[in-house]
mmCIF file of C-alpha atoms in Angstrom:
data_model
loop_
_atom_site.group_PDB
_atom_site.id
_atom_site.type_symbol
_atom_site.label_atom_id
_atom_site.label_comp_id
_atom_site.label_asym_id
_atom_site.label_seq_id
_atom_site.Cartn_x
_atom_site.Cartn_y
_atom_site.Cartn_z
ATOM 1 C CA UNK A 522 153.454 58.705 109.034
ATOM 2 C CA UNK A 523 152.409 61.991 109.781
ATOM 3 C CA UNK A 524 148.148 62.346 110.614
ATOM 4 C CA UNK A 525 146.923 65.420 108.576
ATOM 5 C CA UNK A 526 146.949 68.597 110.020
ATOM 6 C CA UNK A 527 143.769 70.158 111.964
ATOM 7 C CA UNK A 528 143.156 73.508 112.429
ATOM 8 C CA UNK A 529 143.416 73.969 116.132
ATOM 9 C CA UNK A 530 140.383 75.097 117.877
ATOM 10 C CA UNK A 531 140.997 78.610 118.324
ATOM 11 C CA UNK A 532 141.539 79.189 114.787
ATOM 12 C CA UNK A 533 138.041 78.007 113.714
ATOM 13 C CA UNK A 534 136.632 79.906 116.331
ATOM 14 C CA UNK A 535 138.960 83.189 115.208
ATOM 15 C CA UNK A 536 138.122 82.925 111.993
ATOM 16 C CA UNK A 537 133.890 82.725 113.006
ATOM 17 C CA UNK A 538 134.405 85.419 114.953
ATOM 18 C CA UNK A 539 136.259 87.699 112.175
ATOM 19 C CA UNK A 540 132.817 86.992 110.238
ATOM 20 C CA UNK A 541 130.834 88.510 113.121
ATOM 21 C CA UNK A 542 130.454 92.167 111.613
ATOM 22 C CA UNK A 543 130.176 91.462 107.635
ATOM 23 C CA UNK A 544 127.161 89.046 108.429
ATOM 24 C CA UNK A 545 125.856 91.541 111.119
ATOM 25 C CA UNK A 546 125.896 94.392 108.285
ATOM 26 C CA UNK A 547 124.412 92.108 105.389
ATOM 27 C CA UNK A 548 121.857 91.207 107.999
ATOM 28 C CA UNK A 549 120.835 94.954 108.966
ATOM 29 C CA UNK A 550 120.864 95.313 105.068
ATOM 30 C CA UNK A 551 118.929 92.475 103.854
ATOM 31 C CA UNK A 552 116.012 92.592 106.500
ATOM 32 C CA UNK A 553 114.853 96.435 105.234
ATOM 33 C CA UNK A 554 115.493 95.077 101.677
ATOM 34 C CA UNK A 555 113.268 91.754 102.188
ATOM 35 C CA UNK A 556 110.653 93.989 103.374
ATOM 36 C CA UNK A 557 110.970 96.027 100.314
ATOM 37 C CA UNK A 558 111.113 92.962 97.847
ATOM 38 C CA UNK A 559 107.680 91.665 99.697
ATOM 39 C CA UNK A 560 105.781 95.040 100.330
ATOM 40 C CA UNK A 561 105.873 96.766 96.428
ATOM 41 C CA UNK A 562 106.822 100.115 96.461
ATOM 42 C CA UNK A 563 105.290 100.523 92.791
ATOM 43 C CA UNK A 564 101.716 99.897 94.369
ATOM 44 C CA UNK A 565 100.440 103.328 96.223
ATOM 45 C CA UNK A 566 99.763 103.217 99.949
ATOM 46 C CA UNK A 567 102.402 101.260 101.238
ATOM 47 C CA UNK A 568 104.920 103.973 101.739
ATOM 48 C CA UNK A 569 104.985 107.426 102.083
ATOM 49 C CA UNK A 570 105.458 110.313 99.704
ATOM 50 C CA UNK A 571 109.014 111.684 99.245
ATOM 51 C CA UNK A 572 108.491 114.743 101.147
ATOM 52 C CA UNK A 573 111.146 116.915 98.754
ATOM 53 C CA UNK A 574 108.554 115.536 95.988
ATOM 54 C CA UNK A 575 105.793 116.539 97.755
ATOM 55 C CA UNK A 576 106.846 119.745 98.799
ATOM 56 C CA UNK A 577 108.369 121.104 95.794
ATOM 57 C CA UNK A 578 107.329 118.708 92.630
ATOM 58 C CA UNK A 579 111.106 117.654 92.025
ATOM 59 C CA UNK A 580 112.412 114.358 92.127
ATOM 60 C CA UNK A 581 114.699 114.129 94.798
ATOM 61 C CA UNK A 582 118.229 111.936 94.539
ATOM 62 C CA UNK A 583 116.343 109.555 96.311
ATOM 63 C CA UNK A 584 113.178 109.433 94.964
ATOM 64 C CA UNK A 585 112.531 105.934 92.991
ATOM 65 C CA UNK A 586 115.027 104.316 95.472
ATOM 66 C CA UNK A 587 112.627 101.826 96.895
ATOM 67 C CA UNK A 588 111.310 100.741 93.913
ATOM 68 C CA UNK A 589 115.079 100.274 92.527
ATOM 69 C CA UNK A 590 115.926 98.138 95.361
ATOM 70 C CA UNK A 591 112.257 96.039 94.754
ATOM 71 C CA UNK A 592 113.624 95.816 91.208
ATOM 72 C CA UNK A 593 117.036 94.485 92.183
ATOM 73 C CA UNK A 594 115.634 91.911 94.949
ATOM 74 C CA UNK A 595 114.025 90.419 91.014
ATOM 75 C CA UNK A 596 116.922 90.943 88.996
ATOM 76 C CA UNK A 597 115.448 93.530 87.408
ATOM 77 C CA UNK A 598 118.757 95.878 86.526
ATOM 78 C CA UNK A 599 117.241 97.878 83.672
ATOM 79 C CA UNK A 600 114.252 98.989 85.390
ATOM 80 C CA UNK A 601 116.430 99.306 89.199
ATOM 81 C CA UNK A 602 118.504 102.289 86.504
ATOM 82 C CA UNK A 603 115.686 103.617 85.541
ATOM 83 C CA UNK A 604 113.943 103.930 89.027
ATOM 84 C CA UNK A 605 117.064 105.342 90.213
ATOM 85 C CA UNK A 606 120.752 104.802 88.896
ATOM 86 C CA UNK A 607 122.693 106.017 92.078
ATOM 87 C CA UNK A 608 120.868 103.381 93.808
ATOM 88 C CA UNK A 609 121.694 100.659 91.350
ATOM 89 C CA UNK A 610 125.273 101.986 91.307
ATOM 90 C CA UNK A 611 125.770 102.034 95.026
ATOM 91 C CA UNK A 612 124.203 98.514 95.630
ATOM 92 C CA UNK A 613 126.754 97.200 93.029
ATOM 93 C CA UNK A 614 129.743 99.357 94.965
ATOM 94 C CA UNK A 615 128.084 98.344 98.132
ATOM 95 C CA UNK A 616 128.170 94.445 96.814
ATOM 96 C CA UNK A 617 131.666 94.407 95.976
ATOM 97 C CA UNK A 618 133.019 96.176 99.781
ATOM 98 C CA UNK A 619 130.994 93.834 101.410
ATOM 99 C CA UNK A 620 132.729 90.970 99.207
ATOM 100 C CA UNK A 621 135.855 92.490 99.764
ATOM 101 C CA UNK A 622 135.225 92.808 103.958
ATOM 102 C CA UNK A 623 133.796 89.295 104.109
ATOM 103 C CA UNK A 624 136.866 87.782 102.311
ATOM 104 C CA UNK A 625 139.265 89.448 104.679
ATOM 105 C CA UNK A 626 137.294 88.456 107.558
ATOM 106 C CA UNK A 627 137.451 84.517 106.274
ATOM 107 C CA UNK A 628 141.209 84.616 105.300
ATOM 108 C CA UNK A 629 142.157 86.537 108.589
ATOM 109 C CA UNK A 630 143.341 89.443 105.980
ATOM 110 C CA UNK A 631 143.573 92.991 106.063
ATOM 111 C CA UNK A 632 139.734 94.471 105.866
ATOM 112 C CA UNK A 633 139.524 97.242 103.310
ATOM 113 C CA UNK A 634 139.285 100.577 104.482
ATOM 114 C CA UNK A 635 136.863 103.521 103.334
ATOM 115 C CA UNK A 636 137.846 106.889 104.581
ATOM 116 C CA UNK A 637 135.512 109.851 103.648
ATOM 117 C CA UNK A 638 137.100 112.995 104.325
ATOM 118 C CA UNK A 639 136.232 116.749 103.577
ATOM 119 C CA UNK A 640 136.998 115.877 99.601
ATOM 120 C CA UNK A 641 134.801 112.593 99.216
ATOM 121 C CA UNK A 642 131.963 114.485 101.068
ATOM 122 C CA UNK A 643 131.965 117.761 98.643
ATOM 123 C CA UNK A 644 132.195 115.629 95.835
ATOM 124 C CA UNK A 645 129.498 113.142 96.719
ATOM 125 C CA UNK A 646 127.358 116.095 97.886
ATOM 126 C CA UNK A 647 128.213 117.809 94.265
ATOM 127 C CA UNK A 648 126.956 114.292 92.648
ATOM 128 C CA UNK A 649 124.242 114.196 94.582
ATOM 129 C CA UNK A 650 122.901 117.896 93.608
ATOM 130 C CA UNK A 651 123.868 117.306 89.568
ATOM 131 C CA UNK A 652 121.925 113.980 89.641
ATOM 132 C CA UNK A 653 118.455 115.823 91.167
ATOM 133 C CA UNK A 654 119.006 118.802 88.866
ATOM 134 C CA UNK A 655 119.673 116.676 85.929
ATOM 135 C CA UNK A 656 116.570 114.139 86.305
ATOM 136 C CA UNK A 657 114.345 117.477 86.762
ATOM 137 C CA UNK A 658 115.300 118.686 83.846
ATOM 138 C CA UNK A 659 114.073 117.726 80.042
ATOM 139 C CA UNK A 660 117.354 116.478 79.130
ATOM 140 C CA UNK A 661 117.073 114.208 81.979
ATOM 141 C CA UNK A 662 113.682 112.963 81.579
ATOM 142 C CA UNK A 663 115.635 109.419 81.588
ATOM 143 C CA UNK A 664 116.785 109.304 85.130
ATOM 144 C CA UNK A 665 113.196 110.165 86.291
ATOM 145 C CA UNK A 666 111.381 107.389 87.812
ATOM 146 C CA UNK A 667 108.190 106.496 86.479
ATOM 147 C CA UNK A 668 105.103 108.313 88.786
ATOM 148 C CA UNK A 669 103.034 105.876 90.510
#
């Protein structure tokens, strides 16, 4: 009878080596996220005021982002979406992309690529600009984070 095939020592280490980048990226995001989870941005005095909000009185596309991340760490999708809908969407998209990347690294597949060219940059700029304008109009008041 043949003995069950065992992976060669090099195969195991190469799978671990391929996971270094996805795990490093996850760590780079998890550490500041853990801080925001522990230090509530809803309590004044822990984080600086947004310079755009302070200078213009307008909610910028990032306003409410820390509160959205804090809500996400508690599993509160409704509050996260109300604090900053773009952060919620970005977290979901980045989560899916990271899982695809980690799976490709684990299985030895091709990592998904993301190319950001001029067209994508212009589209992103337009989306951010529209989001900023709409959330500052009465019609988009639901997109503005609550005042702290």
